[in-house]
């Protein structure tokens, strides 16, 4: 099971381009660090605002440049071939 997921992810990594902070657009993906690992994602709704889900909590709209999340940003990526 996990091999198939990782194969799919690895096959599409080149299609995700890192972007500079400040140039985010809706549907860009933010990789966030939790417990020291890049294991959480948020999706940009509009610059400064993301939607994400934490385990056992409802979907949240939060500012990703808040003190809580800004220090956890590992990168921001945009899909495009």
mmCIF file of N, CA, C and O in Angstrom:
data_model
loop_
_atom_site.group_PDB
_atom_site.id
_atom_site.type_symbol
_atom_site.label_atom_id
_atom_site.label_comp_id
_atom_site.label_asym_id
_atom_site.label_seq_id
_atom_site.Cartn_x
_atom_site.Cartn_y
_atom_site.Cartn_z
ATOM 1 N N UNK A 1 0.831 -1.210 0.000
ATOM 2 C CA UNK A 1 0.000 0.000 0.000
ATOM 3 C C UNK A 1 0.861 1.253 0.000
ATOM 4 O O UNK A 1 0.728 2.111 -0.837
ATOM 5 N N UNK A 2 1.790 1.353 0.982
ATOM 6 C CA UNK A 2 2.594 2.564 1.077
ATOM 7 C C UNK A 2 3.542 2.720 -0.105
ATOM 8 O O UNK A 2 3.810 3.825 -0.532
ATOM 9 N N UNK A 3 4.021 1.609 -0.629
ATOM 10 C CA UNK A 3 4.892 1.688 -1.796
ATOM 11 C C UNK A 3 4.187 2.330 -2.973
ATOM 12 O O UNK A 3 4.751 3.138 -3.679
ATOM 13 N N UNK A 4 2.935 1.995 -3.172
ATOM 14 C CA UNK A 4 2.177 2.565 -4.285
ATOM 15 C C UNK A 4 1.964 4.059 -4.089
ATOM 16 O O UNK A 4 2.059 4.832 -5.033
ATOM 17 N N UNK A 5 1.664 4.490 -2.858
ATOM 18 C CA UNK A 5 1.473 5.915 -2.590
ATOM 19 C C UNK A 5 2.779 6.665 -2.826
ATOM 20 O O UNK A 5 2.796 7.686 -3.513
ATOM 21 N N UNK A 6 3.870 6.162 -2.267
ATOM 22 C CA UNK A 6 5.138 6.868 -2.430
ATOM 23 C C UNK A 6 5.581 6.888 -3.888
ATOM 24 O O UNK A 6 6.150 7.873 -4.351
ATOM 25 N N UNK A 7 5.313 5.821 -4.639
ATOM 26 C CA UNK A 7 5.641 5.812 -6.068
ATOM 27 C C UNK A 7 4.867 6.905 -6.801
ATOM 28 O O UNK A 7 5.419 7.614 -7.648
ATOM 29 N N UNK A 8 3.601 7.049 -6.478
ATOM 30 C CA UNK A 8 2.762 8.075 -7.110
ATOM 31 C C UNK A 8 3.253 9.467 -6.751
ATOM 32 O O UNK A 8 3.398 10.338 -7.614
ATOM 33 N N UNK A 9 3.528 9.693 -5.462
ATOM 34 C CA UNK A 9 4.027 10.999 -5.029
ATOM 35 C C UNK A 9 5.343 11.313 -5.723
ATOM 36 O O UNK A 9 5.524 12.395 -6.285
ATOM 37 N N UNK A 10 6.277 10.379 -5.714
ATOM 38 C CA UNK A 10 7.587 10.610 -6.328
ATOM 39 C C UNK A 10 7.483 10.879 -7.826
ATOM 40 O O UNK A 10 8.248 11.671 -8.369
ATOM 41 N N UNK A 11 6.541 10.256 -8.486
ATOM 42 C CA UNK A 11 6.361 10.469 -9.926
ATOM 43 C C UNK A 11 5.888 11.882 -10.242
ATOM 44 O O UNK A 11 6.140 12.394 -11.330
ATOM 45 N N UNK A 12 5.212 12.533 -9.285
ATOM 46 C CA UNK A 12 4.644 13.855 -9.548
ATOM 47 C C UNK A 12 5.397 15.000 -8.878
ATOM 48 O O UNK A 12 5.050 16.163 -9.090
ATOM 49 N N UNK A 13 6.418 14.687 -8.116
ATOM 50 C CA UNK A 13 7.182 15.748 -7.450
ATOM 51 C C UNK A 13 7.706 16.796 -8.426
ATOM 52 O O UNK A 13 7.624 17.991 -8.152
ATOM 53 N N UNK A 14 8.227 16.421 -9.601
ATOM 54 C CA UNK A 14 8.735 17.456 -10.514
ATOM 55 C C UNK A 14 7.670 18.452 -10.978
ATOM 56 O O UNK A 14 8.004 19.538 -11.449
ATOM 57 N N UNK A 15 6.413 18.102 -10.860
ATOM 58 C CA UNK A 15 5.343 18.997 -11.304
ATOM 59 C C UNK A 15 5.012 20.063 -10.261
ATOM 60 O O UNK A 15 4.263 20.992 -10.548
ATOM 61 N N UNK A 16 5.535 19.946 -9.046
ATOM 62 C CA UNK A 16 5.313 20.921 -7.985
ATOM 63 C C UNK A 16 6.526 21.832 -7.896
ATOM 64 O O UNK A 16 7.635 21.380 -7.661
ATOM 65 N N UNK A 17 6.298 23.113 -8.093
ATOM 66 C CA UNK A 17 7.395 24.083 -8.107
ATOM 67 C C UNK A 17 7.370 24.914 -6.826
ATOM 68 O O UNK A 17 6.315 25.430 -6.439
ATOM 69 N N UNK A 18 8.534 25.054 -6.153
ATOM 70 C CA UNK A 18 8.577 25.918 -4.975
ATOM 71 C C UNK A 18 8.355 27.366 -5.389
ATOM 72 O O UNK A 18 8.783 27.790 -6.472
ATOM 73 N N UNK A 19 7.656 28.099 -4.554
ATOM 74 C CA UNK A 19 7.439 29.519 -4.824
ATOM 75 C C UNK A 19 7.920 30.329 -3.631
ATOM 76 O O UNK A 19 8.020 29.823 -2.517
ATOM 77 N N UNK A 20 8.210 31.576 -3.864
ATOM 78 C CA UNK A 20 8.681 32.464 -2.805
ATOM 79 C C UNK A 20 7.518 32.942 -1.954
ATOM 80 O O UNK A 20 6.424 33.207 -2.467
ATOM 81 N N UNK A 21 7.799 33.059 -0.656
ATOM 82 C CA UNK A 21 6.800 33.629 0.252
ATOM 83 C C UNK A 21 6.442 35.024 -0.251
ATOM 84 O O UNK A 21 7.303 35.780 -0.696
ATOM 85 N N UNK A 22 5.167 35.332 -0.223
ATOM 86 C CA UNK A 22 4.682 36.621 -0.708
ATOM 87 C C UNK A 22 4.083 36.542 -2.100
ATOM 88 O O UNK A 22 3.455 37.490 -2.558
ATOM 89 N N UNK A 23 4.278 35.406 -2.787
ATOM 90 C CA UNK A 23 3.692 35.258 -4.125
ATOM 91 C C UNK A 23 2.660 34.128 -4.154
ATOM 92 O O UNK A 23 2.349 33.605 -5.210
ATOM 93 N N UNK A 24 2.126 33.765 -2.982
ATOM 94 C CA UNK A 24 1.146 32.688 -2.905
ATOM 95 C C UNK A 24 -0.143 33.059 -3.629
ATOM 96 O O UNK A 24 -0.513 34.220 -3.696
ATOM 97 N N UNK A 25 -0.786 32.028 -4.153
ATOM 98 C CA UNK A 25 -2.082 32.160 -4.820
ATOM 99 C C UNK A 25 -2.992 31.049 -4.313
ATOM 100 O O UNK A 25 -2.505 30.040 -3.779
ATOM 101 N N UNK A 26 -4.309 31.206 -4.486
ATOM 102 C CA UNK A 26 -5.211 30.119 -4.094
ATOM 103 C C UNK A 26 -4.796 28.792 -4.732
ATOM 104 O O UNK A 26 -4.341 28.756 -5.866
ATOM 105 N N UNK A 27 -4.905 27.744 -3.943
ATOM 106 C CA UNK A 27 -4.597 26.357 -4.298
ATOM 107 C C UNK A 27 -3.117 26.012 -4.220
ATOM 108 O O UNK A 27 -2.743 24.869 -4.464
ATOM 109 N N UNK A 28 -2.243 26.965 -3.874
ATOM 110 C CA UNK A 28 -0.867 26.598 -3.574
ATOM 111 C C UNK A 28 -0.884 25.755 -2.305
ATOM 112 O O UNK A 28 -1.782 25.888 -1.463
ATOM 113 N N UNK A 29 0.097 24.884 -2.159
ATOM 114 C CA UNK A 29 0.164 23.980 -1.010
ATOM 115 C C UNK A 29 1.315 24.404 -0.106
ATOM 116 O O UNK A 29 2.417 24.687 -0.573
ATOM 117 N N UNK A 30 1.026 24.436 1.191
ATOM 118 C CA UNK A 30 2.025 24.789 2.198
ATOM 119 C C UNK A 30 2.396 23.518 2.949
ATOM 120 O O UNK A 30 1.523 22.826 3.482
ATOM 121 N N UNK A 31 3.679 23.190 2.969
ATOM 122 C CA UNK A 31 4.145 22.051 3.758
ATOM 123 C C UNK A 31 4.564 22.584 5.118
ATOM 124 O O UNK A 31 5.362 23.519 5.215
ATOM 125 N N UNK A 32 3.996 21.981 6.157
ATOM 126 C CA UNK A 32 4.214 22.438 7.530
ATOM 127 C C UNK A 32 4.875 21.353 8.368
ATOM 128 O O UNK A 32 4.608 20.159 8.191
ATOM 129 N N UNK A 33 5.703 21.781 9.283
ATOM 130 C CA UNK A 33 6.394 20.877 10.191
ATOM 131 C C UNK A 33 5.525 20.636 11.430
ATOM 132 O O UNK A 33 5.027 21.584 12.028
ATOM 133 N N UNK A 34 5.360 19.375 11.792
ATOM 134 C CA UNK A 34 4.737 18.987 13.056
ATOM 135 C C UNK A 34 5.633 17.928 13.677
ATOM 136 O O UNK A 34 6.075 17.008 12.982
ATOM 137 N N UNK A 35 5.915 18.085 14.957
ATOM 138 C CA UNK A 35 6.796 17.145 15.661
ATOM 139 C C UNK A 35 8.145 17.000 14.946
ATOM 140 O O UNK A 35 8.722 15.917 14.890
ATOM 141 N N UNK A 36 8.595 18.090 14.349
ATOM 142 C CA UNK A 36 9.892 18.087 13.684
ATOM 143 C C UNK A 36 9.932 17.452 12.309
ATOM 144 O O UNK A 36 10.998 17.311 11.730
ATOM 145 N N UNK A 37 8.767 17.083 11.786
ATOM 146 C CA UNK A 37 8.704 16.431 10.474
ATOM 147 C C UNK A 37 7.766 17.196 9.542
ATOM 148 O O UNK A 37 6.753 17.742 9.982
ATOM 149 N N UNK A 38 8.063 17.192 8.238
ATOM 150 C CA UNK A 38 7.184 17.873 7.267
ATOM 151 C C UNK A 38 5.986 16.983 6.917
ATOM 152 O O UNK A 38 5.910 16.406 5.844
ATOM 153 N N UNK A 39 5.027 16.881 7.843
ATOM 154 C CA UNK A 39 3.943 15.904 7.689
ATOM 155 C C UNK A 39 2.559 16.531 7.657
ATOM 156 O O UNK A 39 1.556 15.815 7.723
ATOM 157 N N UNK A 40 2.475 17.849 7.537
ATOM 158 C CA UNK A 40 1.164 18.496 7.540
ATOM 159 C C UNK A 40 1.065 19.422 6.339
ATOM 160 O O UNK A 40 2.051 20.048 5.949
ATOM 161 N N UNK A 41 -0.115 19.493 5.743
ATOM 162 C CA UNK A 41 -0.344 20.346 4.577
ATOM 163 C C UNK A 41 -1.458 21.332 4.839
ATOM 164 O O UNK A 41 -2.443 21.018 5.501
ATOM 165 N N UNK A 42 -1.309 22.495 4.263
ATOM 166 C CA UNK A 42 -2.375 23.478 4.209
ATOM 167 C C UNK A 42 -2.522 23.905 2.764
ATOM 168 O O UNK A 42 -1.571 23.818 1.983
ATOM 169 N N UNK A 43 -3.703 24.349 2.400
ATOM 170 C CA UNK A 43 -3.931 24.853 1.053
ATOM 171 C C UNK A 43 -4.284 26.334 1.151
ATOM 172 O O UNK A 43 -5.139 26.723 1.948
ATOM 173 N N UNK A 44 -3.599 27.144 0.345
ATOM 174 C CA UNK A 44 -3.851 28.585 0.349
ATOM 175 C C UNK A 44 -5.251 28.852 -0.194
ATOM 176 O O UNK A 44 -5.618 28.379 -1.270
ATOM 177 N N UNK A 45 -6.032 29.591 0.589
ATOM 178 C CA UNK A 45 -7.364 30.023 0.174
ATOM 179 C C UNK A 45 -7.249 31.403 -0.476
ATOM 180 O O UNK A 45 -7.843 31.679 -1.502
ATOM 181 N N UNK A 46 -6.464 32.231 0.154
ATOM 182 C CA UNK A 46 -6.077 33.543 -0.368
ATOM 183 C C UNK A 46 -4.778 33.890 0.341
ATOM 184 O O UNK A 46 -4.461 33.275 1.373
ATOM 185 N N UNK A 47 -3.995 34.810 -0.187
ATOM 186 C CA UNK A 47 -2.730 35.116 0.473
ATOM 187 C C UNK A 47 -2.937 35.396 1.965
ATOM 188 O O UNK A 47 -3.797 36.184 2.354
ATOM 189 N N UNK A 48 -2.180 34.662 2.786
ATOM 190 C CA UNK A 48 -2.248 34.817 4.225
ATOM 191 C C UNK A 48 -3.205 33.865 4.924
ATOM 192 O O UNK A 48 -3.146 33.716 6.134
ATOM 193 N N UNK A 49 -4.078 33.184 4.172
ATOM 194 C CA UNK A 49 -5.095 32.315 4.775
ATOM 195 C C UNK A 49 -5.026 30.922 4.163
ATOM 196 O O UNK A 49 -4.970 30.766 2.942
ATOM 197 N N UNK A 50 -5.023 29.904 5.036
ATOM 198 C CA UNK A 50 -4.978 28.516 4.562
ATOM 199 C C UNK A 50 -6.135 27.728 5.165
ATOM 200 O O UNK A 50 -6.685 28.084 6.205
ATOM 201 N N UNK A 51 -6.476 26.641 4.493
ATOM 202 C CA UNK A 51 -7.409 25.666 5.030
ATOM 203 C C UNK A 51 -6.607 24.405 5.297
ATOM 204 O O UNK A 51 -5.723 24.041 4.527
ATOM 205 N N UNK A 52 -6.883 23.782 6.451
ATOM 206 C CA UNK A 52 -6.193 22.541 6.798
ATOM 207 C C UNK A 52 -7.030 21.783 7.819
ATOM 208 O O UNK A 52 -8.012 22.298 8.339
ATOM 209 N N UNK A 53 -6.642 20.556 8.064
ATOM 210 C CA UNK A 53 -7.346 19.700 9.020
ATOM 211 C C UNK A 53 -6.320 19.076 9.951
ATOM 212 O O UNK A 53 -5.320 18.531 9.488
ATOM 213 N N UNK A 54 -6.564 19.196 11.231
ATOM 214 C CA UNK A 54 -5.735 18.501 12.211
ATOM 215 C C UNK A 54 -6.489 17.278 12.702
ATOM 216 O O UNK A 54 -7.723 17.278 12.762
ATOM 217 N N UNK A 55 -5.761 16.247 13.055
ATOM 218 C CA UNK A 55 -6.353 14.993 13.505
ATOM 219 C C UNK A 55 -7.378 15.224 14.618
ATOM 220 O O UNK A 55 -7.095 15.897 15.598
ATOM 221 N N UNK A 56 -8.563 14.682 14.417
ATOM 222 C CA UNK A 56 -9.665 14.729 15.380
ATOM 223 C C UNK A 56 -10.230 16.130 15.597
ATOM 224 O O UNK A 56 -10.908 16.390 16.582
ATOM 225 N N UNK A 57 -9.947 17.058 14.692
ATOM 226 C CA UNK A 57 -10.511 18.403 14.761
ATOM 227 C C UNK A 57 -11.222 18.702 13.455
ATOM 228 O O UNK A 57 -11.009 18.037 12.452
ATOM 229 N N UNK A 58 -12.037 19.708 13.470
ATOM 230 C CA UNK A 58 -12.717 20.116 12.240
ATOM 231 C C UNK A 58 -11.752 20.824 11.295
ATOM 232 O O UNK A 58 -10.657 21.230 11.679
ATOM 233 N N UNK A 59 -12.186 21.002 10.078
ATOM 234 C CA UNK A 59 -11.424 21.785 9.114
ATOM 235 C C UNK A 59 -11.277 23.206 9.646
ATOM 236 O O UNK A 59 -12.214 23.769 10.199
ATOM 237 N N UNK A 60 -10.089 23.777 9.479
ATOM 238 C CA UNK A 60 -9.803 25.104 10.024
ATOM 239 C C UNK A 60 -9.373 26.060 8.927
ATOM 240 O O UNK A 60 -8.649 25.675 8.014
ATOM 241 N N UNK A 61 -9.779 27.299 9.042
ATOM 242 C CA UNK A 61 -9.230 28.400 8.249
ATOM 243 C C UNK A 61 -8.353 29.194 9.202
ATOM 244 O O UNK A 61 -8.828 29.671 10.239
ATOM 245 N N UNK A 62 -7.078 29.300 8.871
ATOM 246 C CA UNK A 62 -6.153 30.005 9.757
ATOM 247 C C UNK A 62 -5.150 30.802 8.947
ATOM 248 O O UNK A 62 -4.854 30.476 7.802
ATOM 249 N N UNK A 63 -4.600 31.822 9.599
ATOM 250 C CA UNK A 63 -3.546 32.616 8.975
ATOM 251 C C UNK A 63 -2.235 31.843 9.084
ATOM 252 O O UNK A 63 -1.814 31.510 10.177
ATOM 253 N N UNK A 64 -1.622 31.573 7.947
ATOM 254 C CA UNK A 64 -0.371 30.818 7.989
ATOM 255 C C UNK A 64 0.825 31.688 8.327
ATOM 256 O O UNK A 64 1.909 31.185 8.579
ATOM 257 N N UNK A 65 0.626 32.988 8.381
ATOM 258 C CA UNK A 65 1.709 33.876 8.810
ATOM 259 C C UNK A 65 1.575 34.245 10.290
ATOM 260 O O UNK A 65 2.267 35.118 10.775
ATOM 261 N N UNK A 66 0.688 33.538 11.012
ATOM 262 C CA UNK A 66 0.549 33.753 12.457
ATOM 263 C C UNK A 66 1.775 33.181 13.164
ATOM 264 O O UNK A 66 2.477 32.321 12.611
ATOM 265 N N UNK A 67 2.040 33.618 14.389
ATOM 266 C CA UNK A 67 3.193 33.061 15.120
ATOM 267 C C UNK A 67 3.145 31.528 15.244
ATOM 268 O O UNK A 67 4.180 30.881 15.212
ATOM 269 N N UNK A 68 1.968 30.964 15.360
ATOM 270 C CA UNK A 68 1.838 29.511 15.494
ATOM 271 C C UNK A 68 2.313 28.777 14.246
ATOM 272 O O UNK A 68 3.021 27.779 14.328
ATOM 273 N N UNK A 69 1.937 29.263 13.061
ATOM 274 C CA UNK A 69 2.211 28.524 11.825
ATOM 275 C C UNK A 69 3.423 29.031 11.053
ATOM 276 O O UNK A 69 4.095 28.248 10.377
ATOM 277 N N UNK A 70 3.738 30.289 11.105
ATOM 278 C CA UNK A 70 4.835 30.833 10.287
ATOM 279 C C UNK A 70 6.155 30.111 10.546
ATOM 280 O O UNK A 70 6.897 29.815 9.612
ATOM 281 N N UNK A 71 6.426 29.794 11.803
ATOM 282 C CA UNK A 71 7.689 29.122 12.129
ATOM 283 C C UNK A 71 7.701 27.663 11.687
ATOM 284 O O UNK A 71 8.748 27.021 11.690
ATOM 285 N N UNK A 72 6.551 27.129 11.296
ATOM 286 C CA UNK A 72 6.451 25.727 10.888
ATOM 287 C C UNK A 72 6.470 25.531 9.368
ATOM 288 O O UNK A 72 6.482 24.405 8.893
ATOM 289 N N UNK A 73 6.450 26.612 8.612
ATOM 290 C CA UNK A 73 6.410 26.489 7.152
ATOM 291 C C UNK A 73 7.743 25.938 6.643
ATOM 292 O O UNK A 73 8.806 26.499 6.889
ATOM 293 N N UNK A 74 7.651 24.832 5.929
ATOM 294 C CA UNK A 74 8.834 24.207 5.311
ATOM 295 C C UNK A 74 8.976 24.669 3.867
ATOM 296 O O UNK A 74 10.056 24.756 3.321
ATOM 297 N N UNK A 75 7.846 24.947 3.221
ATOM 298 C CA UNK A 75 7.881 25.409 1.845
ATOM 299 C C UNK A 75 6.476 25.618 1.313
ATOM 300 O O UNK A 75 5.507 25.112 1.870
ATOM 301 N N UNK A 76 6.390 26.388 0.236
ATOM 302 C CA UNK A 76 5.119 26.639 -0.445
ATOM 303 C C UNK A 76 5.318 26.230 -1.897
ATOM 304 O O UNK A 76 6.322 26.588 -2.524
ATOM 305 N N UNK A 77 4.352 25.476 -2.418
ATOM 306 C CA UNK A 77 4.505 24.879 -3.757
ATOM 307 C C UNK A 77 3.278 25.113 -4.603
ATOM 308 O O UNK A 77 2.163 25.182 -4.115
ATOM 309 N N UNK A 78 3.526 25.205 -5.906
ATOM 310 C CA UNK A 78 2.460 25.389 -6.886
ATOM 311 C C UNK A 78 2.552 24.279 -7.923
ATOM 312 O O UNK A 78 3.632 23.954 -8.415
ATOM 313 N N UNK A 79 1.407 23.724 -8.256
ATOM 314 C CA UNK A 79 1.354 22.649 -9.255
ATOM 315 C C UNK A 79 1.362 23.263 -10.647
ATOM 316 O O UNK A 79 0.652 24.217 -10.918
ATOM 317 N N UNK A 80 2.150 22.705 -11.509
ATOM 318 C CA UNK A 80 2.167 23.168 -12.885
ATOM 319 C C UNK A 80 3.210 22.419 -13.674
ATOM 320 O O UNK A 80 4.327 22.234 -13.230
ATOM 321 N N UNK A 81 2.811 21.949 -14.834
ATOM 322 C CA UNK A 81 3.747 21.189 -15.675
ATOM 323 C C UNK A 81 4.588 22.127 -16.499
ATOM 324 O O UNK A 81 4.244 23.199 -16.805
#
